[in-house]
Amino acid sequence: MAQHYDPNKIIIFDTTLRDGEQALPQSLSSQQKLQIAMALDQLGVDVIETGFPISSEGDFQSVQLISRNLKHAIPCGLARCVPKDVDACGNALRDAKHFRIHTFIATSDIHVQDKLKKSRDDIMAMATACIKQARNYTDDVEFSCEDAGRTPIDYLCRMVENAINAGATTINIPDTVGYTLPEEFGDIISNLFNRVPNIDKAIISVHCHNDLGMATANSLTAIRHGARQIECCMNGLGERAGNCSLEEVVMAIKLREKFLKGLYTDIVAKNIARTSTLVSKICNEPVPPHKAIVGSNAFAHSSGIHQDGVLKNRETYEILTPESVGFTGNTMHMTARSGRHMIRACLRNLGYSDDSYDLNDIYDRFLQLADKKGQVFDYDLEALLFFQKRDEANENYFKLDTINVMSGGAHGAIPTASVRLKVGKRTRTESSIGNGPVDAVYNCITRLTGIRCKLTSYTIKANGAGMDALGQVNVNVDYEGRIFHGMGLSTDVIEASALALIDACNIIERARLIEKKREKQQA
């Protein structure tokens, strides 16, 4: 089978739906799994481990559903070296034109002796029998030596040779507990190629966990030593500290193609961001901001030195472009660390010429605002041009007076809200219904302010601990094609939600006033 593959191609085997799901507090539904599988298919993944069919009827049905719908990727099912597991895989996958059965058994001393309580010969016999059984269903059989990273090399070589003779076409070498270091793991792969006589008859795969933060490094080291399949998960999901991250190894291979001597994958890199977001939402697993490639800070710059470099040449501090993985662009955070170059660039983007303001004056007032607010947005910077006094710039046109909410419930009650708002010098009241209490409140605020904006993001988190914790709500709203941010803080999360939208509405109202002043200046 090995000779049918381009020796430079790295096969991407995604296990988000199997190993990745094992890390979630809840199981995914069949439809959720199908949605992720189709996104992975469009991403260009070669093999998708669709699940563990023997584990439950639901998992069996999910594997069956996905195998019937994939357009390009090969569906794969996992099976222990137990006959009923292999049969379950074969039956769940049989409707696919081409499918893989992935069977495994532990090979390290601690697993063989303490978990399985069998002899090494027994383990080898079980592996042989199940590989041959799997070959009755498909000629695409993968065998894994679980905990290979801690398996004595002599026994590992014997097991691999035996598995290939039994009919396995892919041999997976997992660092199941993330124990090995890159040089050590590379030596394991080299030893297999040097000592196993029939190694050329199979593809060597690796499945690395991230317990020591080495999963990506170990996987990349393995392919430099001859492995040609990497098993990974979107966003690095997986047991304990997670698996090798798909987006990390793929972009490392793409960026360092020359160093890796022409190795490549068939992944459509521009689909990475979209797939990452989809997996994060469906799995309810937020992507950490500092996560490589797909984190919100991956292409963000706040240091003045970095911002200046990126403005002059993006390659000074960006080895990848955000567009290459599907993001619309990088992010420049304006904070007290930002320099004059960043402020001038932002004002130029807003349409202001360099001679229309005093940069030193604006920068001094920007630093005062940044120290007070933390992060400054483009509309804050624009306000500094038109409001000489900081208090004037921060004066709020809309202020919350009172709020009353009925949240609804199981007996058919409709969520209802009543909001009293100070609008300039007047006080106005509005009542409304909604899909929930926050929606009802937001409907009231929209009518009271007259500002019709689209909510694009809503996040809530606890600020503090225990019963005295404050609920912090952050919203982003789209108003006439421009994004505005609002924040609210209260012990009552409904009130915090209201304050966040009102904050955004005040910023929009201020932007309206600025636009009027700007038009007058240009008249």
Coordinates of C-alpha atoms in Angstrom, one line a residue:
M1 CA 0.0 0.0 0.0
A2 CA 2.9 2.4 0.9
Q3 CA 4.1 2.6 -2.7
H4 CA 0.8 4.1 -3.9
Y5 CA 1.4 7.3 -1.9
D6 CA 3.5 10.3 -2.8
P7 CA 6.4 9.9 -0.4
N8 CA 6.4 13.7 0.2
K9 CA 2.7 13.9 1.2
I10 CA 1.8 13.9 4.9
I11 CA -1.6 12.2 5.4
I12 CA -3.7 14.2 7.9
F13 CA -5.8 11.8 10.1
D14 CA -8.3 13.8 12.2
T15 CA -9.6 12.4 15.4
T16 CA -11.6 15.3 16.7
L17 CA -14.8 13.2 16.6
R18 CA -13.2 10.4 18.6
D19 CA -10.3 11.4 20.8
G20 CA -11.4 15.1 20.7
E21 CA -14.9 14.2 21.9
Q22 CA -13.5 12.2 24.8
A23 CA -12.3 15.4 26.3
L24 CA -15.8 17.0 26.3
P25 CA -18.0 16.9 29.4
Q26 CA -20.9 15.8 27.2
S27 CA -21.3 13.7 24.0
L28 CA -22.1 15.3 20.7
S29 CA -25.3 14.5 18.8
S30 CA -25.1 12.7 15.5
Q31 CA -26.0 15.9 13.6
Q32 CA -23.4 17.8 15.4
K33 CA -20.8 15.2 14.6
L34 CA -21.9 15.2 10.9
Q35 CA -21.6 19.0 10.8
I36 CA -18.0 18.8 12.1
A37 CA -17.2 15.9 9.7
M38 CA -18.4 17.8 6.7
A39 CA -16.3 20.8 7.7
L40 CA -13.3 18.6 8.1
D41 CA -14.0 17.1 4.7
Q42 CA -14.0 20.5 3.1
L43 CA -10.8 21.4 5.0
G44 CA -9.1 18.6 3.0
V45 CA -8.5 16.1 5.8
D46 CA -7.5 12.7 4.4
V47 CA -8.9 10.3 7.0
I48 CA -11.6 11.2 9.6
E49 CA -11.8 8.9 12.7
T50 CA -15.6 9.1 13.0
G51 CA -16.0 7.4 16.3
F52 CA -15.8 4.2 18.4
P53 CA -18.8 2.2 17.1
I54 CA -18.9 -0.4 19.9
S55 CA -19.1 2.2 22.7
S56 CA -22.8 2.9 22.2
E57 CA -25.7 2.7 19.8
G58 CA -25.5 6.4 19.3
D59 CA -21.9 6.3 18.4
F60 CA -22.5 3.4 16.0
Q61 CA -25.3 5.5 14.3
S62 CA -23.1 8.6 14.1
V63 CA -20.2 6.6 12.4
Q64 CA -22.8 5.1 10.0
L65 CA -24.3 8.5 9.2
I66 CA -20.9 10.2 8.6
S67 CA -19.6 7.4 6.5
R68 CA -22.6 7.7 4.1
N69 CA -22.1 11.5 3.7
L70 CA -18.4 12.2 3.3
K71 CA -17.4 13.3 -0.1
H72 CA -13.6 13.0 -0.1
A73 CA -12.2 12.0 3.3
I74 CA -11.9 8.3 4.2
P75 CA -14.1 7.4 7.2
C76 CA -12.5 5.4 10.0
G77 CA -13.8 3.6 13.0
L78 CA -11.8 2.6 16.2
A79 CA -11.8 -0.9 17.6
R80 CA -10.0 -2.5 20.4
C81 CA -8.3 -5.9 19.6
V82 CA -11.6 -7.5 20.5
P83 CA -13.6 -9.4 17.8
K84 CA -17.0 -7.7 18.6
D85 CA -15.3 -4.2 18.3
V86 CA -14.0 -5.1 14.8
D87 CA -17.4 -6.4 13.7
A88 CA -19.0 -3.2 14.9
C89 CA -16.6 -1.1 12.9
G90 CA -17.2 -3.2 9.8
N91 CA -20.9 -3.0 10.1
A92 CA -21.0 0.8 10.8
L93 CA -18.7 1.6 7.9
R94 CA -19.9 -0.8 5.3
D95 CA -21.9 1.7 3.3
A96 CA -18.8 3.8 2.5
K97 CA -17.1 3.2 -0.8
H98 CA -13.7 3.1 1.0
F99 CA -13.2 2.9 4.7
R100 CA -10.6 2.2 7.3
I101 CA -10.7 0.0 10.5
H102 CA -8.3 1.2 13.2
T103 CA -7.6 -1.4 15.8
F104 CA -5.3 -1.0 18.8
I105 CA -3.8 -2.7 21.8
A106 CA -1.4 -1.5 24.5
T107 CA 2.2 -2.6 24.3
S108 CA 4.1 -0.9 27.1
D109 CA 5.1 -2.9 30.2
I110 CA 2.9 -1.0 32.6
H111 CA -0.2 -1.4 30.3
V112 CA 0.5 -5.1 29.5
Q113 CA 1.2 -6.1 33.1
D114 CA -1.0 -3.9 35.2
K115 CA -4.0 -3.0 32.9
L116 CA -4.3 -6.0 30.5
K117 CA -2.6 -8.6 32.8
K118 CA -1.5 -10.7 29.9
S119 CA 1.8 -11.9 28.5
R120 CA 3.5 -10.2 25.5
D121 CA 2.8 -13.3 23.4
D122 CA -0.9 -13.0 24.3
I123 CA -1.0 -9.4 23.2
M124 CA 0.7 -10.2 19.9
A125 CA -1.7 -13.0 19.2
M126 CA -4.7 -10.8 19.9
A127 CA -3.4 -8.1 17.6
T128 CA -2.7 -10.6 14.8
A129 CA -6.2 -12.1 15.0
C130 CA -8.0 -8.7 15.0
I131 CA -6.0 -7.3 12.1
K132 CA -6.8 -10.4 10.0
Q133 CA -10.5 -10.1 11.0
A134 CA -10.5 -6.4 10.0
R135 CA -9.0 -7.4 6.6
N136 CA -12.2 -9.4 5.9
Y137 CA -14.0 -6.0 5.8
T138 CA -11.5 -3.7 4.2
D139 CA -7.9 -3.7 2.8
D140 CA -7.3 -0.4 4.7
V141 CA -6.4 -1.5 8.2
E142 CA -4.5 0.6 10.8
F143 CA -2.9 -0.9 13.9
S144 CA -1.8 1.1 16.9
C145 CA 0.7 0.1 19.6
E146 CA -0.9 2.0 22.5
D147 CA 1.7 3.7 24.7
A148 CA 4.4 3.1 22.1
G149 CA 6.4 5.9 23.6
R150 CA 7.1 3.8 26.8
T151 CA 7.3 0.4 25.0
P152 CA 10.7 -1.4 25.0
I153 CA 12.1 -0.9 21.5
D154 CA 12.8 -4.6 20.8
Y155 CA 9.2 -5.6 21.6
L156 CA 7.8 -2.6 19.6
C157 CA 9.8 -3.6 16.5
R158 CA 8.5 -7.2 16.8
M159 CA 5.0 -6.0 17.2
V160 CA 5.2 -3.7 14.2
E161 CA 6.7 -6.5 12.0
N162 CA 4.0 -8.9 13.1
A163 CA 1.2 -6.4 12.5
I164 CA 2.4 -5.7 9.0
N165 CA 2.6 -9.4 8.3
A166 CA -0.9 -9.8 9.5
G167 CA -2.2 -7.3 7.0
A168 CA -2.0 -3.8 8.6
T169 CA -1.4 -1.2 6.0
T170 CA -0.9 1.7 8.4
I171 CA 1.1 1.4 11.7
N172 CA 0.5 4.0 14.3
I173 CA 3.1 4.9 16.9
P174 CA 1.2 6.8 19.7
D175 CA 2.9 8.8 22.4
T176 CA -0.3 8.1 24.4
V177 CA 0.6 9.9 27.5
G178 CA 2.8 12.6 26.0
Y179 CA 5.9 11.2 27.7
T180 CA 8.6 11.5 25.1
L181 CA 10.8 14.4 24.0
P182 CA 11.3 15.2 20.3
E183 CA 14.7 13.7 19.9
E184 CA 13.7 10.6 21.8
F185 CA 10.5 10.2 19.8
G186 CA 12.4 10.7 16.5
D187 CA 14.8 7.9 17.6
I188 CA 11.9 5.5 18.0
I189 CA 10.7 6.2 14.5
S190 CA 14.3 5.8 13.1
N191 CA 14.7 2.5 14.9
L192 CA 11.6 1.1 13.4
F193 CA 12.7 2.1 9.9
N194 CA 16.2 0.6 10.5
R195 CA 15.1 -2.6 12.3
V196 CA 11.7 -3.7 10.9
P197 CA 12.4 -5.7 7.7
N198 CA 8.9 -5.2 6.2
I199 CA 8.5 -1.5 7.2
D200 CA 8.2 -0.5 3.6
K201 CA 4.9 -2.3 3.3
A202 CA 3.0 0.2 5.5
I203 CA 2.6 3.9 6.2
I204 CA 4.0 4.9 9.6
S205 CA 1.7 7.2 11.5
V206 CA 2.1 9.1 14.8
H207 CA -0.5 10.1 17.4
C208 CA 1.0 12.5 20.0
H209 CA -0.5 13.8 23.2
N210 CA 0.3 17.2 24.7
D211 CA 0.9 16.3 28.4
L212 CA 4.3 18.0 28.3
G213 CA 3.5 20.4 25.5
M214 CA 5.4 18.4 23.0
A215 CA 2.7 17.0 20.7
T216 CA 3.3 19.3 17.7
A217 CA 7.1 19.1 18.1
N218 CA 7.1 15.3 18.4
S219 CA 4.8 14.9 15.3
L220 CA 7.0 17.2 13.2
T221 CA 10.1 15.3 14.4
A222 CA 8.5 12.0 13.4
I223 CA 7.8 13.0 9.8
R224 CA 11.5 14.2 9.5
H225 CA 12.4 10.6 10.5
G226 CA 10.1 8.9 7.9
A227 CA 6.5 9.0 9.4
R228 CA 4.0 10.0 6.7
Q229 CA 0.7 10.3 8.7
I230 CA -0.1 12.6 11.6
E231 CA -3.1 12.0 13.8
C232 CA -4.4 15.3 15.2
C233 CA -7.4 17.2 16.4
M234 CA -8.8 20.6 15.4
N235 CA -7.9 23.2 18.1
G236 CA -5.7 20.5 19.8
L237 CA -8.7 18.9 21.5
G238 CA -8.3 15.5 23.2
E239 CA -7.8 13.5 26.3
R240 CA -6.2 15.4 29.3
A241 CA -3.9 18.1 27.8
G242 CA -5.1 17.4 24.3
N243 CA -3.7 16.0 21.0
C244 CA -1.4 17.3 18.4
S245 CA -3.1 20.4 17.0
L246 CA -4.1 20.1 13.3
E247 CA -3.7 23.7 12.5
E248 CA -0.3 23.9 14.1
V249 CA 1.3 20.9 12.2
V250 CA -0.3 21.8 9.0
M251 CA 0.9 25.4 9.0
A252 CA 4.3 24.4 10.2
I253 CA 4.6 22.0 7.3
K254 CA 3.4 24.7 4.9
L255 CA 5.6 27.4 6.2
R256 CA 8.7 25.3 6.6
E257 CA 8.4 23.3 3.4
K258 CA 11.9 23.9 2.3
F259 CA 13.4 22.9 5.7
L260 CA 11.2 19.8 5.6
K261 CA 12.5 19.0 2.1
G262 CA 9.2 19.3 0.2
L263 CA 6.8 17.6 2.6
Y264 CA 3.3 18.9 2.2
T265 CA -0.4 18.3 3.1
D266 CA -3.6 18.6 1.1
I267 CA -5.3 20.8 3.7
V268 CA -7.0 23.9 2.4
A269 CA -5.4 26.4 4.7
K270 CA -7.9 29.2 4.2
N271 CA -10.6 27.0 5.7
I272 CA -8.8 26.6 9.0
A273 CA -10.3 29.6 10.8
R274 CA -13.8 28.7 9.8
T275 CA -13.4 25.1 10.9
S276 CA -11.8 26.0 14.2
T277 CA -14.7 28.4 15.0
L278 CA -17.2 25.7 14.1
V279 CA -15.6 23.0 16.3
S280 CA -15.2 25.5 19.1
K281 CA -18.9 26.4 19.1
I282 CA -20.3 22.9 18.6
C283 CA -18.1 21.5 21.3
N284 CA -18.5 24.5 23.6
E285 CA -14.8 24.6 24.0
P286 CA -13.5 28.2 23.6
V287 CA -10.2 28.6 21.9
P288 CA -7.6 30.2 24.2
P289 CA -6.6 33.7 23.0
H290 CA -2.9 32.7 23.0
K291 CA -3.6 29.5 21.0
A292 CA -1.2 29.3 18.0
I293 CA -2.7 29.9 14.5
V294 CA -6.4 30.2 15.6
G295 CA -6.3 32.1 18.9
S296 CA -7.6 35.7 19.0
N297 CA -4.1 37.0 19.9
A298 CA -2.3 34.9 17.2
F299 CA -2.3 37.8 14.8
A300 CA -2.7 40.7 17.3
H301 CA -0.1 43.3 18.2
S302 CA -0.1 45.7 21.1
S303 CA 3.6 46.5 21.7
G304 CA 4.5 49.8 20.1
I305 CA 7.7 48.3 18.7
H306 CA 5.9 45.4 17.1
Q307 CA 3.1 47.7 15.7
D308 CA 5.7 50.0 14.2
G309 CA 7.5 47.0 12.6
V310 CA 4.3 45.5 11.2
L311 CA 3.1 48.8 9.8
K312 CA 6.3 49.1 7.9
N313 CA 6.6 45.4 6.9
R314 CA 4.2 42.7 8.2
E315 CA 7.0 40.1 8.0
T316 CA 8.9 41.7 10.8
Y317 CA 6.6 40.2 13.3
E318 CA 4.2 37.9 11.3
I319 CA 5.6 34.6 9.9
L320 CA 2.1 33.8 8.6
T321 CA -0.5 36.1 7.3
P322 CA -3.9 35.9 9.0
E323 CA -5.5 35.7 5.5
S324 CA -3.6 32.5 4.8
V325 CA -5.7 30.6 7.4
G326 CA -8.9 32.4 6.7
F327 CA -9.0 35.4 9.0
T328 CA -9.7 38.9 7.5
G329 CA -6.6 40.6 8.9
N330 CA -4.5 41.2 11.9
T331 CA -5.5 43.1 15.0
M332 CA -3.7 46.2 16.4
H333 CA -4.6 46.6 20.0
M334 CA -4.3 50.3 21.0
T335 CA -3.1 50.4 24.6
A336 CA -0.7 52.5 26.7
R337 CA 2.1 50.4 25.0
S338 CA 1.2 51.7 21.5
G339 CA 3.4 54.3 20.0
R340 CA 2.8 57.4 17.8
H341 CA 3.1 55.4 14.6
M342 CA 0.1 53.3 15.5
I343 CA -2.0 56.3 16.4
R344 CA -1.2 58.1 13.2
A345 CA -1.9 54.9 11.1
C346 CA -5.3 54.5 12.8
L347 CA -6.3 58.1 12.2
R348 CA -5.2 57.8 8.5
N349 CA -7.4 54.7 8.2
L350 CA -10.3 56.8 9.6
G351 CA -9.6 59.4 6.8
Y352 CA -7.8 62.1 8.7
S353 CA -4.7 63.7 7.1
D354 CA -1.6 64.2 9.2
D355 CA -1.8 68.0 9.1
S356 CA -5.4 68.0 10.4
Y357 CA -4.4 67.4 14.0
D358 CA -1.5 67.8 16.5
L359 CA -0.1 64.3 16.9
N360 CA 1.8 65.1 20.1
D361 CA -1.4 66.5 21.7
I362 CA -3.5 63.6 20.6
Y363 CA -0.9 61.1 21.8
D364 CA -0.7 62.6 25.2
R365 CA -4.5 62.5 25.7
F366 CA -4.6 59.0 24.2
L367 CA -2.2 57.8 26.9
Q368 CA -4.3 59.3 29.6
L369 CA -7.4 57.5 28.2
A370 CA -5.5 54.3 27.7
D371 CA -4.3 54.3 31.3
K372 CA -7.9 54.8 32.4
K373 CA -9.7 52.5 30.0
G374 CA -7.1 49.8 29.2
Q375 CA -7.9 49.3 25.5
V376 CA -8.8 52.2 23.2
F377 CA -10.8 51.7 20.1
D378 CA -10.7 53.7 16.8
Y379 CA -13.9 55.6 17.8
D380 CA -12.3 56.6 21.1
L381 CA -9.3 57.9 19.2
E382 CA -11.6 59.8 16.8
A383 CA -13.4 61.3 19.8
L384 CA -10.1 62.9 21.0
L385 CA -10.0 64.9 17.8
F386 CA -13.4 66.5 18.5
F387 CA -13.6 66.7 22.3
Q388 CA -10.9 68.7 24.0
K389 CA -12.1 67.7 27.5
R390 CA -12.0 64.0 28.4
D391 CA -15.2 64.3 30.5
E392 CA -17.0 65.8 27.5
A393 CA -15.9 62.9 25.3
N394 CA -17.1 60.4 27.9
E395 CA -20.5 62.0 28.7
N396 CA -23.3 59.5 28.2
Y397 CA -26.4 60.5 26.3
F398 CA -28.3 57.3 27.4
K399 CA -28.4 56.3 31.1
L400 CA -30.2 53.4 32.7
D401 CA -32.8 54.4 35.3
T402 CA -34.7 51.2 36.2
I403 CA -35.3 47.8 34.7
N404 CA -37.9 45.1 35.5
V405 CA -37.9 41.6 33.9
M406 CA -40.1 38.6 33.9
S407 CA -38.0 35.7 32.5
G408 CA -40.9 33.4 31.5
G409 CA -40.7 29.7 32.4
A410 CA -42.1 26.2 31.8
H411 CA -45.8 27.3 32.0
G412 CA -45.8 29.3 28.8
A413 CA -45.1 32.7 30.3
I414 CA -43.5 35.0 27.7
P415 CA -40.3 36.8 28.7
T416 CA -41.1 40.4 29.2
A417 CA -39.1 43.5 30.1
S418 CA -39.8 47.1 31.1
V419 CA -36.9 49.6 30.9
R420 CA -36.8 53.3 31.9
L421 CA -34.0 55.2 30.3
K422 CA -32.7 58.7 30.5
V423 CA -32.4 60.0 27.0
G424 CA -30.6 63.4 27.2
K425 CA -32.7 65.5 29.6
R426 CA -35.8 63.4 29.2
T427 CA -36.8 60.1 30.8
R428 CA -38.6 57.5 28.7
T429 CA -40.1 54.1 29.4
E430 CA -40.6 51.1 27.1
S431 CA -41.9 47.5 27.5
S432 CA -41.3 44.6 25.2
I433 CA -41.3 40.8 24.9
G434 CA -38.5 38.7 23.6
N435 CA -37.1 35.2 23.1
G436 CA -35.6 35.5 26.6
P437 CA -35.2 38.2 29.2
V438 CA -32.0 39.7 27.7
D439 CA -33.7 39.8 24.2
A440 CA -36.7 41.5 25.7
V441 CA -34.5 44.1 27.4
Y442 CA -32.5 44.7 24.2
N443 CA -35.8 45.2 22.3
C444 CA -36.7 47.9 24.8
I445 CA -33.3 49.7 24.6
T446 CA -33.4 49.6 20.8
R447 CA -36.8 51.4 20.8
L448 CA -35.8 53.9 23.4
T449 CA -32.5 54.9 21.8
G450 CA -33.7 54.6 18.2
I451 CA -30.4 53.0 17.4
R452 CA -31.0 49.8 15.3
C453 CA -27.8 47.8 15.5
K454 CA -27.0 44.2 15.0
L455 CA -25.6 42.2 17.9
T456 CA -22.6 40.3 16.6
S457 CA -21.2 38.9 19.8
Y458 CA -22.3 38.6 23.5
T459 CA -20.1 37.1 26.2
I460 CA -20.6 37.0 29.9
K461 CA -18.1 36.1 32.6
A462 CA -17.8 36.3 36.4
N463 CA -15.6 39.1 37.6
G464 CA -14.5 38.1 41.1
A465 CA -15.4 35.0 43.1
G466 CA -18.3 33.7 45.3
M467 CA -21.6 35.3 45.9
D468 CA -20.2 38.8 45.5
A469 CA -18.9 38.2 42.0
L470 CA -19.9 40.7 39.4
G471 CA -21.3 39.6 36.0
Q472 CA -19.3 41.3 33.2
V473 CA -21.0 41.4 29.8
N474 CA -19.2 42.4 26.7
V475 CA -21.1 43.0 23.4
N476 CA -20.0 43.8 19.9
V477 CA -22.7 45.5 17.7
D478 CA -22.6 46.3 14.0
Y479 CA -24.0 49.8 13.2
E480 CA -23.9 50.8 9.6
G481 CA -21.0 48.5 8.8
R482 CA -18.8 49.6 11.8
I483 CA -18.3 47.5 14.9
F484 CA -18.8 49.1 18.3
H485 CA -17.9 47.5 21.7
G486 CA -19.9 47.9 24.9
M487 CA -19.3 46.6 28.4
G488 CA -21.6 46.3 31.5
L489 CA -20.8 45.3 35.0
S490 CA -23.3 44.3 37.7
T491 CA -24.2 41.7 40.3
D492 CA -27.4 41.2 38.2
V493 CA -26.4 39.7 34.8
I494 CA -29.6 41.1 33.2
E495 CA -28.7 44.6 34.3
A496 CA -25.1 44.0 33.2
S497 CA -26.4 43.0 29.8
A498 CA -28.5 46.2 29.6
L499 CA -25.6 48.3 30.6
A500 CA -23.4 46.7 27.9
L501 CA -25.8 47.6 25.1
I502 CA -26.4 51.1 26.5
D503 CA -22.6 51.6 26.6
A504 CA -22.4 50.6 22.9
C505 CA -25.3 52.9 22.1
N506 CA -23.6 55.8 23.8
I507 CA -20.5 55.2 21.7
I508 CA -22.6 55.1 18.5
E509 CA -24.4 58.3 19.5
R510 CA -21.0 59.9 20.1
A511 CA -19.8 58.7 16.7
R512 CA -22.9 60.3 15.1
L513 CA -22.1 63.6 16.8
I514 CA -18.5 63.4 15.5
E515 CA -19.7 62.7 12.0
K516 CA -21.9 65.9 12.1
K517 CA -19.0 67.9 13.4
R518 CA -16.8 66.5 10.7
E519 CA -19.3 67.4 8.0
K520 CA -19.5 70.9 9.3
Q521 CA -15.7 71.2 9.1
Q522 CA -15.7 70.0 5.5
A523 CA -18.6 72.3 4.4

